[in-house]
Amino acid sequence: MRQCVFLFVALLLFSCTPKFDLGDAVFEPQIVVEGWIESGGVANVCLSQSMPLVDGADSISLADVPIRWAKVSVSDGETEEVLVGRMDDDYNPPFVYRGVRIKGEAGKSYTLTVEYSGRKLTAVTTIPPVVEIESLEVSRCSDSDTLYQIHLSFSDDPAGRNYYKIFTQALPDETRFYSSFMGTVSDEVLDDNHAKIKANRGTRFGMKKYTPYYKIGDTVLVKLTQLPYEGFRFWSDYENEVMNGKNPLFPSTTNLHSNINGGKGIWCGYGRDVETVIIRDCIPLH
């Protein structure tokens, strides 16, 4: 995307650990938050409620899960804005609360407040500095004549501990950014201050078959974000669930890490840089 929203992808909603035999226990649904604000972008928040999986249940209609009548506000310490909820078919569930006035700035902190059904949730996040993509390198996969991979390069600040998350959008097939497969890294694993990381195609809910590669004709937008530690923990948990073949909507062993007081989920700031590359059939075999 060169549109100013999401990422955050990406993001998929998740729920609490499923219970298959509730017995006489009373299940109390929790509010699940998926919220983000990027440098140069407005606040975006998706709300749902955690649901139990019970014996005999074959499916859950995600369209019935969103919370559509909450009061959602964001403050930057000087200005407070109430977000407006509206349908958005690019997300699942298809409902997003979105801001207009407050724009994300690197180095600033943002407080999220959600009020719904007598409950109040809060969370605070900070947008880290923007780290620029220095180059995008496209190469043909060694075992294919039609599939391609992308590597991005950037320089890491050695002065402190930094965390990064990659998102991709492949036009014309994808309408927004999705979380790049295995695209969450800490600078602890980088060999030096100059990093080169594979930008795999993003994963999304409902995909029947996944490949991390791209095809000829794809226009690929690659987004490099620097994110705070709480966001890194969330995405690391998410990718562990995907790698283990589990459903990220309903983690089978534990909840994903959360920074939401009074609920579950993530409210995260991102310092972002986006670059675009077109996949062309002019790359020699390696």
PDB file of C-alpha atoms in Angstrom:
ATOM      1  CA  MET A   1       0.000   0.000   0.000  1.00  0.00           C
ATOM      2  CA  ARG A   2       0.920   3.528  -0.457  1.00  0.00           C
ATOM      3  CA  GLN A   3      -2.301   4.148   1.348  1.00  0.00           C
ATOM      4  CA  CYS A   4      -1.607   5.417   4.807  1.00  0.00           C
ATOM      5  CA  VAL A   5      -3.207   2.640   6.759  1.00  0.00           C
ATOM      6  CA  PHE A   6      -2.164  -0.726   7.890  1.00  0.00           C
ATOM      7  CA  LEU A   7      -0.459  -2.403   8.628  1.00  0.00           C
ATOM      8  CA  PHE A   8      -0.887  -3.253  10.650  1.00  0.00           C
ATOM      9  CA  VAL A   9      -1.607  -6.237   9.554  1.00  0.00           C
ATOM     10  CA  ALA A  10      -2.465  -6.873   9.305  1.00  0.00           C
ATOM     11  CA  LEU A  11      -3.544  -7.815  12.025  1.00  0.00           C
ATOM     12  CA  LEU A  12      -5.835 -10.849  12.765  1.00  0.00           C
ATOM     13  CA  LEU A  13      -8.098 -10.899  15.794  1.00  0.00           C
ATOM     14  CA  PHE A  14      -7.629 -13.613  18.354  1.00  0.00           C
ATOM     15  CA  SER A  15      -9.499 -15.048  21.258  1.00  0.00           C
ATOM     16  CA  CYS A  16      -8.855 -16.730  24.569  1.00  0.00           C
ATOM     17  CA  THR A  17      -7.940 -20.364  24.957  1.00  0.00           C
ATOM     18  CA  PRO A  18     -10.915 -22.468  23.789  1.00  0.00           C
ATOM     19  CA  LYS A  19     -12.764 -24.662  26.279  1.00  0.00           C
ATOM     20  CA  PHE A  20     -14.309 -27.778  24.829  1.00  0.00           C
ATOM     21  CA  ASP A  21     -16.089 -28.931  27.994  1.00  0.00           C
ATOM     22  CA  LEU A  22     -17.446 -26.015  29.965  1.00  0.00           C
ATOM     23  CA  GLY A  23     -19.551 -28.131  32.324  1.00  0.00           C
ATOM     24  CA  ASP A  24     -21.305 -25.847  34.805  1.00  0.00           C
ATOM     25  CA  ALA A  25     -18.704 -23.090  34.457  1.00  0.00           C
ATOM     26  CA  VAL A  26     -19.949 -19.659  33.471  1.00  0.00           C
ATOM     27  CA  PHE A  27     -17.988 -18.235  30.556  1.00  0.00           C
ATOM     28  CA  GLU A  28     -17.389 -14.487  30.727  1.00  0.00           C
ATOM     29  CA  PRO A  29     -16.414 -13.055  27.345  1.00  0.00           C
ATOM     30  CA  GLN A  30     -13.550 -10.574  27.317  1.00  0.00           C
ATOM     31  CA  ILE A  31     -13.170  -7.622  25.005  1.00  0.00           C
ATOM     32  CA  VAL A  32     -10.409  -8.233  22.456  1.00  0.00           C
ATOM     33  CA  VAL A  33      -8.617  -5.188  21.004  1.00  0.00           C
ATOM     34  CA  GLU A  34      -6.592  -4.947  17.820  1.00  0.00           C
ATOM     35  CA  GLY A  35      -5.418  -1.358  17.567  1.00  0.00           C
ATOM     36  CA  TRP A  36      -2.601   0.516  15.879  1.00  0.00           C
ATOM     37  CA  ILE A  37      -1.308   3.935  14.987  1.00  0.00           C
ATOM     38  CA  GLU A  38       1.543   4.499  12.536  1.00  0.00           C
ATOM     39  CA  SER A  39       3.793   7.464  11.929  1.00  0.00           C
ATOM     40  CA  GLY A  40       1.869   9.737   9.563  1.00  0.00           C
ATOM     41  CA  GLY A  41      -1.324   7.705   9.965  1.00  0.00           C
ATOM     42  CA  VAL A  42      -4.491   7.821  12.047  1.00  0.00           C
ATOM     43  CA  ALA A  43      -5.587   5.488  14.839  1.00  0.00           C
ATOM     44  CA  ASN A  44      -7.362   2.250  13.878  1.00  0.00           C
ATOM     45  CA  VAL A  45      -9.097  -0.097  16.319  1.00  0.00           C
ATOM     46  CA  CYS A  46     -11.003  -3.368  15.828  1.00  0.00           C
ATOM     47  CA  LEU A  47     -13.034  -4.749  18.739  1.00  0.00           C
ATOM     48  CA  SER A  48     -14.457  -8.215  19.313  1.00  0.00           C
ATOM     49  CA  GLN A  49     -15.380 -10.491  22.190  1.00  0.00           C
ATOM     50  CA  SER A  50     -13.655 -13.743  23.063  1.00  0.00           C
ATOM     51  CA  MET A  51     -15.902 -16.771  22.566  1.00  0.00           C
ATOM     52  CA  PRO A  52     -15.721 -20.336  23.855  1.00  0.00           C
ATOM     53  CA  LEU A  53     -15.613 -23.282  21.468  1.00  0.00           C
ATOM     54  CA  VAL A  54     -18.055 -25.884  22.733  1.00  0.00           C
ATOM     55  CA  ASP A  55     -18.558 -29.500  21.765  1.00  0.00           C
ATOM     56  CA  GLY A  56     -20.626 -29.797  18.615  1.00  0.00           C
ATOM     57  CA  ALA A  57     -19.919 -26.272  17.359  1.00  0.00           C
ATOM     58  CA  ASP A  58     -18.836 -26.427  13.741  1.00  0.00           C
ATOM     59  CA  SER A  59     -18.149 -22.771  12.977  1.00  0.00           C
ATOM     60  CA  ILE A  60     -18.278 -19.200  14.252  1.00  0.00           C
ATOM     61  CA  SER A  61     -19.541 -16.380  12.088  1.00  0.00           C
ATOM     62  CA  LEU A  62     -16.915 -13.682  12.435  1.00  0.00           C
ATOM     63  CA  ALA A  63     -19.412 -11.091  11.232  1.00  0.00           C
ATOM     64  CA  ASP A  64     -21.300 -11.616  14.508  1.00  0.00           C
ATOM     65  CA  VAL A  65     -18.220 -11.102  16.691  1.00  0.00           C
ATOM     66  CA  PRO A  66     -17.371  -7.362  16.287  1.00  0.00           C
ATOM     67  CA  ILE A  67     -18.347  -4.827  18.926  1.00  0.00           C
ATOM     68  CA  ARG A  68     -20.023  -1.977  17.053  1.00  0.00           C
ATOM     69  CA  TRP A  69     -21.342   0.331  19.767  1.00  0.00           C
ATOM     70  CA  ALA A  70     -18.334   1.098  21.925  1.00  0.00           C
ATOM     71  CA  LYS A  71     -16.876   4.510  22.712  1.00  0.00           C
ATOM     72  CA  VAL A  72     -13.275   4.393  21.503  1.00  0.00           C
ATOM     73  CA  SER A  73     -10.975   7.353  22.083  1.00  0.00           C
ATOM     74  CA  VAL A  74      -7.282   8.111  21.593  1.00  0.00           C
ATOM     75  CA  SER A  75      -5.204  10.820  23.284  1.00  0.00           C
ATOM     76  CA  ASP A  76      -1.722  12.070  22.476  1.00  0.00           C
ATOM     77  CA  GLY A  77      -1.464  13.925  25.793  1.00  0.00           C
ATOM     78  CA  GLU A  78      -2.684  17.185  24.274  1.00  0.00           C
ATOM     79  CA  THR A  79      -5.653  16.247  22.116  1.00  0.00           C
ATOM     80  CA  GLU A  80      -8.290  13.566  22.617  1.00  0.00           C
ATOM     81  CA  GLU A  81     -10.291  12.177  19.703  1.00  0.00           C
ATOM     82  CA  VAL A  82     -13.306   9.875  19.660  1.00  0.00           C
ATOM     83  CA  LEU A  83     -12.920   7.381  16.807  1.00  0.00           C
ATOM     84  CA  VAL A  84     -15.767   6.710  14.379  1.00  0.00           C
ATOM     85  CA  GLY A  85     -16.789   3.108  13.705  1.00  0.00           C
ATOM     86  CA  ARG A  86     -17.717   1.990  10.214  1.00  0.00           C
ATOM     87  CA  MET A  87     -17.943  -1.126   8.070  1.00  0.00           C
ATOM     88  CA  ASP A  88     -14.725  -2.041   6.259  1.00  0.00           C
ATOM     89  CA  ASP A  89     -14.681  -5.203   4.152  1.00  0.00           C
ATOM     90  CA  ASP A  90     -10.871  -5.192   4.033  1.00  0.00           C
ATOM     91  CA  TYR A  91     -10.895  -6.538   7.593  1.00  0.00           C
ATOM     92  CA  ASN A  92     -12.400  -9.598   9.203  1.00  0.00           C
ATOM     93  CA  PRO A  93     -14.561  -8.926  11.194  1.00  0.00           C
ATOM     94  CA  PRO A  94     -15.473  -6.070   8.814  1.00  0.00           C
ATOM     95  CA  PHE A  95     -15.771  -3.192  11.273  1.00  0.00           C
ATOM     96  CA  VAL A  96     -13.103  -0.621  12.220  1.00  0.00           C
ATOM     97  CA  TYR A  97     -13.055   2.405  14.533  1.00  0.00           C
ATOM     98  CA  ARG A  98     -10.884   5.027  12.836  1.00  0.00           C
ATOM     99  CA  GLY A  99      -9.586   8.476  13.717  1.00  0.00           C
ATOM    100  CA  VAL A 100      -9.241  11.608  11.606  1.00  0.00           C
ATOM    101  CA  ARG A 101      -7.485  14.388  13.508  1.00  0.00           C
ATOM    102  CA  ILE A 102      -4.664  12.798  15.498  1.00  0.00           C
ATOM    103  CA  LYS A 103      -1.762  11.690  13.300  1.00  0.00           C
ATOM    104  CA  GLY A 104       1.012   9.451  14.551  1.00  0.00           C
ATOM    105  CA  GLU A 105       4.415  10.993  15.239  1.00  0.00           C
ATOM    106  CA  ALA A 106       7.625   9.153  16.059  1.00  0.00           C
ATOM    107  CA  GLY A 107       8.601   9.577  19.709  1.00  0.00           C
ATOM    108  CA  LYS A 108       5.085  10.375  20.965  1.00  0.00           C
ATOM    109  CA  SER A 109       2.913   8.214  23.224  1.00  0.00           C
ATOM    110  CA  TYR A 110      -0.774   7.485  22.620  1.00  0.00           C
ATOM    111  CA  THR A 111      -3.389   6.358  25.123  1.00  0.00           C
ATOM    112  CA  LEU A 112      -6.312   4.212  23.985  1.00  0.00           C
ATOM    113  CA  THR A 113      -9.564   4.073  25.978  1.00  0.00           C
ATOM    114  CA  VAL A 114     -12.435   1.691  25.182  1.00  0.00           C
ATOM    115  CA  GLU A 115     -15.774   1.939  27.006  1.00  0.00           C
ATOM    116  CA  TYR A 116     -18.397  -0.714  26.387  1.00  0.00           C
ATOM    117  CA  SER A 117     -21.193  -2.370  28.384  1.00  0.00           C
ATOM    118  CA  GLY A 118     -19.999  -0.949  31.695  1.00  0.00           C
ATOM    119  CA  ARG A 119     -16.400  -1.957  31.100  1.00  0.00           C
ATOM    120  CA  LYS A 120     -13.401   0.298  30.541  1.00  0.00           C
ATOM    121  CA  LEU A 121     -10.155  -0.775  28.854  1.00  0.00           C
ATOM    122  CA  THR A 122      -6.970   1.262  28.552  1.00  0.00           C
ATOM    123  CA  ALA A 123      -3.577   0.884  26.903  1.00  0.00           C
ATOM    124  CA  VAL A 124      -0.573   3.068  26.102  1.00  0.00           C
ATOM    125  CA  THR A 125       1.878   2.754  23.232  1.00  0.00           C
ATOM    126  CA  THR A 126       4.740   4.773  21.742  1.00  0.00           C
ATOM    127  CA  ILE A 127       5.741   5.164  18.105  1.00  0.00           C
ATOM    128  CA  PRO A 128       9.477   4.419  17.683  1.00  0.00           C
ATOM    129  CA  PRO A 129      11.670   6.254  15.148  1.00  0.00           C
ATOM    130  CA  VAL A 130      11.228   5.496  11.454  1.00  0.00           C
ATOM    131  CA  VAL A 131      13.928   3.243   9.973  1.00  0.00           C
ATOM    132  CA  GLU A 132      14.219   3.642   6.206  1.00  0.00           C
ATOM    133  CA  ILE A 133      14.381   0.784   3.738  1.00  0.00           C
ATOM    134  CA  GLU A 134      17.712   1.182   1.955  1.00  0.00           C
ATOM    135  CA  SER A 135      17.043  -1.293  -0.857  1.00  0.00           C
ATOM    136  CA  LEU A 136      14.719  -4.027  -2.104  1.00  0.00           C
ATOM    137  CA  GLU A 137      16.379  -6.941  -3.887  1.00  0.00           C
ATOM    138  CA  VAL A 138      14.302  -9.300  -6.030  1.00  0.00           C
ATOM    139  CA  SER A 139      15.607 -12.727  -7.031  1.00  0.00           C
ATOM    140  CA  ARG A 140      14.150 -15.798  -8.671  1.00  0.00           C
ATOM    141  CA  CYS A 141      13.672 -18.782  -6.394  1.00  0.00           C
ATOM    142  CA  SER A 142      16.295 -21.427  -7.099  1.00  0.00           C
ATOM    143  CA  ASP A 143      13.737 -24.216  -7.537  1.00  0.00           C
ATOM    144  CA  SER A 144      11.206 -22.282  -9.647  1.00  0.00           C
ATOM    145  CA  ASP A 145      11.090 -20.413 -12.947  1.00  0.00           C
ATOM    146  CA  THR A 146       7.988 -18.435 -12.015  1.00  0.00           C
ATOM    147  CA  LEU A 147       8.277 -17.534  -8.320  1.00  0.00           C
ATOM    148  CA  TYR A 148      10.330 -14.720  -6.802  1.00  0.00           C
ATOM    149  CA  GLN A 149      11.507 -13.592  -3.377  1.00  0.00           C
ATOM    150  CA  ILE A 150      12.300 -10.147  -1.967  1.00  0.00           C
ATOM    151  CA  HIS A 151      15.001  -9.117   0.496  1.00  0.00           C
ATOM    152  CA  LEU A 152      15.028  -5.698   2.141  1.00  0.00           C
ATOM    153  CA  SER A 153      18.043  -3.955   3.612  1.00  0.00           C
ATOM    154  CA  PHE A 154      18.184  -1.373   6.395  1.00  0.00           C
ATOM    155  CA  SER A 155      20.570  -0.050   9.025  1.00  0.00           C
ATOM    156  CA  ASP A 156      19.939  -0.730  12.719  1.00  0.00           C
ATOM    157  CA  ASP A 157      20.811   1.807  15.409  1.00  0.00           C
ATOM    158  CA  PRO A 158      23.397   0.095  17.661  1.00  0.00           C
ATOM    159  CA  ALA A 159      22.685   2.449  20.570  1.00  0.00           C
ATOM    160  CA  GLY A 160      19.758   0.429  21.952  1.00  0.00           C
ATOM    161  CA  ARG A 161      17.546  -2.650  21.630  1.00  0.00           C
ATOM    162  CA  ASN A 162      15.265  -2.371  18.588  1.00  0.00           C
ATOM    163  CA  TYR A 163      12.413  -4.457  17.214  1.00  0.00           C
ATOM    164  CA  TYR A 164      11.121  -4.687  13.652  1.00  0.00           C
ATOM    165  CA  LYS A 165       8.040  -6.000  11.856  1.00  0.00           C
ATOM    166  CA  ILE A 166       7.540  -6.385   8.100  1.00  0.00           C
ATOM    167  CA  PHE A 167       4.224  -6.148   6.268  1.00  0.00           C
ATOM    168  CA  THR A 168       3.584  -6.664   2.558  1.00  0.00           C
ATOM    169  CA  GLN A 169       0.838  -5.958   0.057  1.00  0.00           C
ATOM    170  CA  ALA A 170       0.881  -7.617  -3.373  1.00  0.00           C
ATOM    171  CA  LEU A 171      -1.207  -5.758  -5.947  1.00  0.00           C
ATOM    172  CA  PRO A 172      -3.599  -6.370  -7.608  1.00  0.00           C
ATOM    173  CA  ASP A 173      -4.634  -9.342  -5.457  1.00  0.00           C
ATOM    174  CA  GLU A 174      -4.441  -7.736  -1.999  1.00  0.00           C
ATOM    175  CA  THR A 175      -6.326  -4.658  -0.841  1.00  0.00           C
ATOM    176  CA  ARG A 176      -4.258  -3.936   2.282  1.00  0.00           C
ATOM    177  CA  PHE A 177      -1.048  -4.863   4.093  1.00  0.00           C
ATOM    178  CA  TYR A 178      -0.690  -8.270   5.731  1.00  0.00           C
ATOM    179  CA  SER A 179       1.809  -9.585   8.244  1.00  0.00           C
ATOM    180  CA  SER A 180       4.866 -10.930   6.429  1.00  0.00           C
ATOM    181  CA  PHE A 181       5.465 -14.586   7.263  1.00  0.00           C
ATOM    182  CA  MET A 182       8.319 -14.783   9.807  1.00  0.00           C
ATOM    183  CA  GLY A 183       8.770 -11.040   9.495  1.00  0.00           C
ATOM    184  CA  THR A 184       9.251 -10.139  13.181  1.00  0.00           C
ATOM    185  CA  VAL A 185      12.841  -9.677  14.366  1.00  0.00           C
ATOM    186  CA  SER A 186      14.861  -8.261  17.244  1.00  0.00           C
ATOM    187  CA  ASP A 187      18.219  -6.668  16.489  1.00  0.00           C
ATOM    188  CA  GLU A 188      19.681  -9.263  18.866  1.00  0.00           C
ATOM    189  CA  VAL A 189      19.676 -11.721  15.947  1.00  0.00           C
ATOM    190  CA  LEU A 190      21.259  -9.350  13.425  1.00  0.00           C
ATOM    191  CA  ASP A 191      24.888 -10.082  12.532  1.00  0.00           C
ATOM    192  CA  ASP A 192      25.807  -6.403  12.350  1.00  0.00           C
ATOM    193  CA  ASN A 193      24.147  -3.034  12.160  1.00  0.00           C
ATOM    194  CA  HIS A 194      23.323  -3.524   8.500  1.00  0.00           C
ATOM    195  CA  ALA A 195      20.436  -5.949   8.156  1.00  0.00           C
ATOM    196  CA  LYS A 196      19.170  -7.923   5.165  1.00  0.00           C
ATOM    197  CA  ILE A 197      15.846  -9.709   5.782  1.00  0.00           C
ATOM    198  CA  LYS A 198      13.511 -11.673   3.549  1.00  0.00           C
ATOM    199  CA  ALA A 199      10.145  -9.972   3.012  1.00  0.00           C
ATOM    200  CA  ASN A 200       7.858 -12.983   2.584  1.00  0.00           C
ATOM    201  CA  ARG A 201       4.350 -12.596   1.241  1.00  0.00           C
ATOM    202  CA  GLY A 202       1.894 -11.839   4.038  1.00  0.00           C
ATOM    203  CA  THR A 203      -0.416 -14.403   5.597  1.00  0.00           C
ATOM    204  CA  ARG A 204      -4.119 -13.795   6.072  1.00  0.00           C
ATOM    205  CA  PHE A 205      -7.122 -15.552   7.519  1.00  0.00           C
ATOM    206  CA  GLY A 206      -8.995 -17.816   5.111  1.00  0.00           C
ATOM    207  CA  MET A 207      -6.106 -18.557   2.732  1.00  0.00           C
ATOM    208  CA  LYS A 208      -6.535 -22.024   1.185  1.00  0.00           C
ATOM    209  CA  LYS A 209      -2.932 -22.321   0.073  1.00  0.00           C
ATOM    210  CA  TYR A 210       0.010 -20.189   1.146  1.00  0.00           C
ATOM    211  CA  THR A 211       3.290 -19.445  -0.587  1.00  0.00           C
ATOM    212  CA  PRO A 212       5.846 -16.930   0.732  1.00  0.00           C
ATOM    213  CA  TYR A 213       6.821 -15.998  -2.831  1.00  0.00           C
ATOM    214  CA  TYR A 214       5.628 -13.580  -5.503  1.00  0.00           C
ATOM    215  CA  LYS A 215       4.775 -13.985  -9.182  1.00  0.00           C
ATOM    216  CA  ILE A 216       5.548 -12.021 -12.329  1.00  0.00           C
ATOM    217  CA  GLY A 217       3.389  -8.915 -12.574  1.00  0.00           C
ATOM    218  CA  ASP A 218       2.960  -8.416  -8.828  1.00  0.00           C
ATOM    219  CA  THR A 219       3.443  -4.862  -7.616  1.00  0.00           C
ATOM    220  CA  VAL A 220       4.687  -5.412  -4.081  1.00  0.00           C
ATOM    221  CA  LEU A 221       4.588  -2.769  -1.367  1.00  0.00           C
ATOM    222  CA  VAL A 222       6.975  -3.616   1.448  1.00  0.00           C
ATOM    223  CA  LYS A 223       6.509  -1.901   4.787  1.00  0.00           C
ATOM    224  CA  LEU A 224       9.282  -1.929   7.384  1.00  0.00           C
ATOM    225  CA  THR A 225       8.122  -0.883  10.840  1.00  0.00           C
ATOM    226  CA  GLN A 226       9.959  -0.335  14.082  1.00  0.00           C
ATOM    227  CA  LEU A 227       7.712  -1.205  17.014  1.00  0.00           C
ATOM    228  CA  PRO A 228       7.911  -1.195  20.815  1.00  0.00           C
ATOM    229  CA  TYR A 229       8.619  -4.321  22.844  1.00  0.00           C
ATOM    230  CA  GLU A 230       4.960  -5.097  23.604  1.00  0.00           C
ATOM    231  CA  GLY A 231       4.234  -5.203  19.876  1.00  0.00           C
ATOM    232  CA  PHE A 232       7.245  -7.430  19.281  1.00  0.00           C
ATOM    233  CA  ARG A 233       6.008  -9.902  21.907  1.00  0.00           C
ATOM    234  CA  PHE A 234       2.524  -9.965  20.375  1.00  0.00           C
ATOM    235  CA  TRP A 235       3.758 -10.622  16.831  1.00  0.00           C
ATOM    236  CA  SER A 236       6.323 -13.188  18.016  1.00  0.00           C
ATOM    237  CA  ASP A 237       3.527 -15.109  19.762  1.00  0.00           C
ATOM    238  CA  TYR A 238       1.347 -14.825  16.668  1.00  0.00           C
ATOM    239  CA  GLU A 239       4.047 -16.185  14.385  1.00  0.00           C
ATOM    240  CA  ASN A 240       4.763 -19.041  16.771  1.00  0.00           C
ATOM    241  CA  GLU A 241       1.094 -20.030  16.517  1.00  0.00           C
ATOM    242  CA  VAL A 242       1.232 -19.901  12.715  1.00  0.00           C
ATOM    243  CA  MET A 243       4.504 -21.852  12.611  1.00  0.00           C
ATOM    244  CA  ASN A 244       3.070 -24.530  14.886  1.00  0.00           C
ATOM    245  CA  GLY A 245       0.117 -24.973  12.572  1.00  0.00           C
ATOM    246  CA  LYS A 246      -2.386 -23.601  15.059  1.00  0.00           C
ATOM    247  CA  ASN A 247      -5.283 -21.278  14.419  1.00  0.00           C
ATOM    248  CA  PRO A 248      -4.193 -17.741  15.483  1.00  0.00           C
ATOM    249  CA  LEU A 249      -7.837 -16.846  16.101  1.00  0.00           C
ATOM    250  CA  PHE A 250      -7.970 -19.402  18.903  1.00  0.00           C
ATOM    251  CA  PRO A 251      -4.487 -20.224  20.270  1.00  0.00           C
ATOM    252  CA  SER A 252      -4.601 -23.734  21.643  1.00  0.00           C
ATOM    253  CA  THR A 253      -2.164 -23.355  24.530  1.00  0.00           C
ATOM    254  CA  THR A 254      -2.061 -19.763  25.707  1.00  0.00           C
ATOM    255  CA  ASN A 255      -3.246 -16.228  25.021  1.00  0.00           C
ATOM    256  CA  LEU A 256      -1.065 -13.999  22.910  1.00  0.00           C
ATOM    257  CA  HIS A 257       0.808 -11.385  24.937  1.00  0.00           C
ATOM    258  CA  SER A 258      -1.353  -8.331  25.575  1.00  0.00           C
ATOM    259  CA  ASN A 259      -0.883  -4.752  26.760  1.00  0.00           C
ATOM    260  CA  ILE A 260      -4.606  -4.069  27.233  1.00  0.00           C
ATOM    261  CA  ASN A 261      -5.631  -3.254  30.798  1.00  0.00           C
ATOM    262  CA  GLY A 262      -9.053  -4.805  31.428  1.00  0.00           C
ATOM    263  CA  GLY A 263      -9.114  -6.932  28.267  1.00  0.00           C
ATOM    264  CA  LYS A 264      -7.041  -8.804  25.716  1.00  0.00           C
ATOM    265  CA  GLY A 265      -5.217  -7.822  22.544  1.00  0.00           C
ATOM    266  CA  ILE A 266      -2.739  -5.212  21.384  1.00  0.00           C
ATOM    267  CA  TRP A 267      -2.517  -1.442  21.012  1.00  0.00           C
ATOM    268  CA  CYS A 268       0.694  -0.713  19.144  1.00  0.00           C
ATOM    269  CA  GLY A 269       2.566   2.202  17.606  1.00  0.00           C
ATOM    270  CA  TYR A 270       4.672   1.755  14.468  1.00  0.00           C
ATOM    271  CA  GLY A 271       7.349   3.902  12.877  1.00  0.00           C
ATOM    272  CA  ARG A 272       6.947   2.951   9.219  1.00  0.00           C
ATOM    273  CA  ASP A 273       8.668   3.205   5.860  1.00  0.00           C
ATOM    274  CA  VAL A 274       7.162   1.835   2.631  1.00  0.00           C
ATOM    275  CA  GLU A 275       8.868   1.047  -0.678  1.00  0.00           C
ATOM    276  CA  THR A 276       7.479  -0.520  -3.867  1.00  0.00           C
ATOM    277  CA  VAL A 277       8.930  -3.003  -6.335  1.00  0.00           C
ATOM    278  CA  ILE A 278       7.411  -4.597  -9.463  1.00  0.00           C
ATOM    279  CA  ILE A 279       8.219  -8.254 -10.113  1.00  0.00           C
ATOM    280  CA  ARG A 280       9.489  -8.535 -13.684  1.00  0.00           C
ATOM    281  CA  ASP A 281      10.765 -11.505 -15.679  1.00  0.00           C
ATOM    282  CA  CYS A 282      14.254 -10.122 -16.148  1.00  0.00           C
ATOM    283  CA  ILE A 283      16.123 -11.668 -13.256  1.00  0.00           C
ATOM    284  CA  PRO A 284      18.787 -14.287 -14.027  1.00  0.00           C
ATOM    285  CA  LEU A 285      18.693 -17.691 -12.374  1.00  0.00           C
ATOM    286  CA  HIS A 286      21.113 -18.081  -9.468  1.00  0.00           C
TER     287      HIS A 286
END
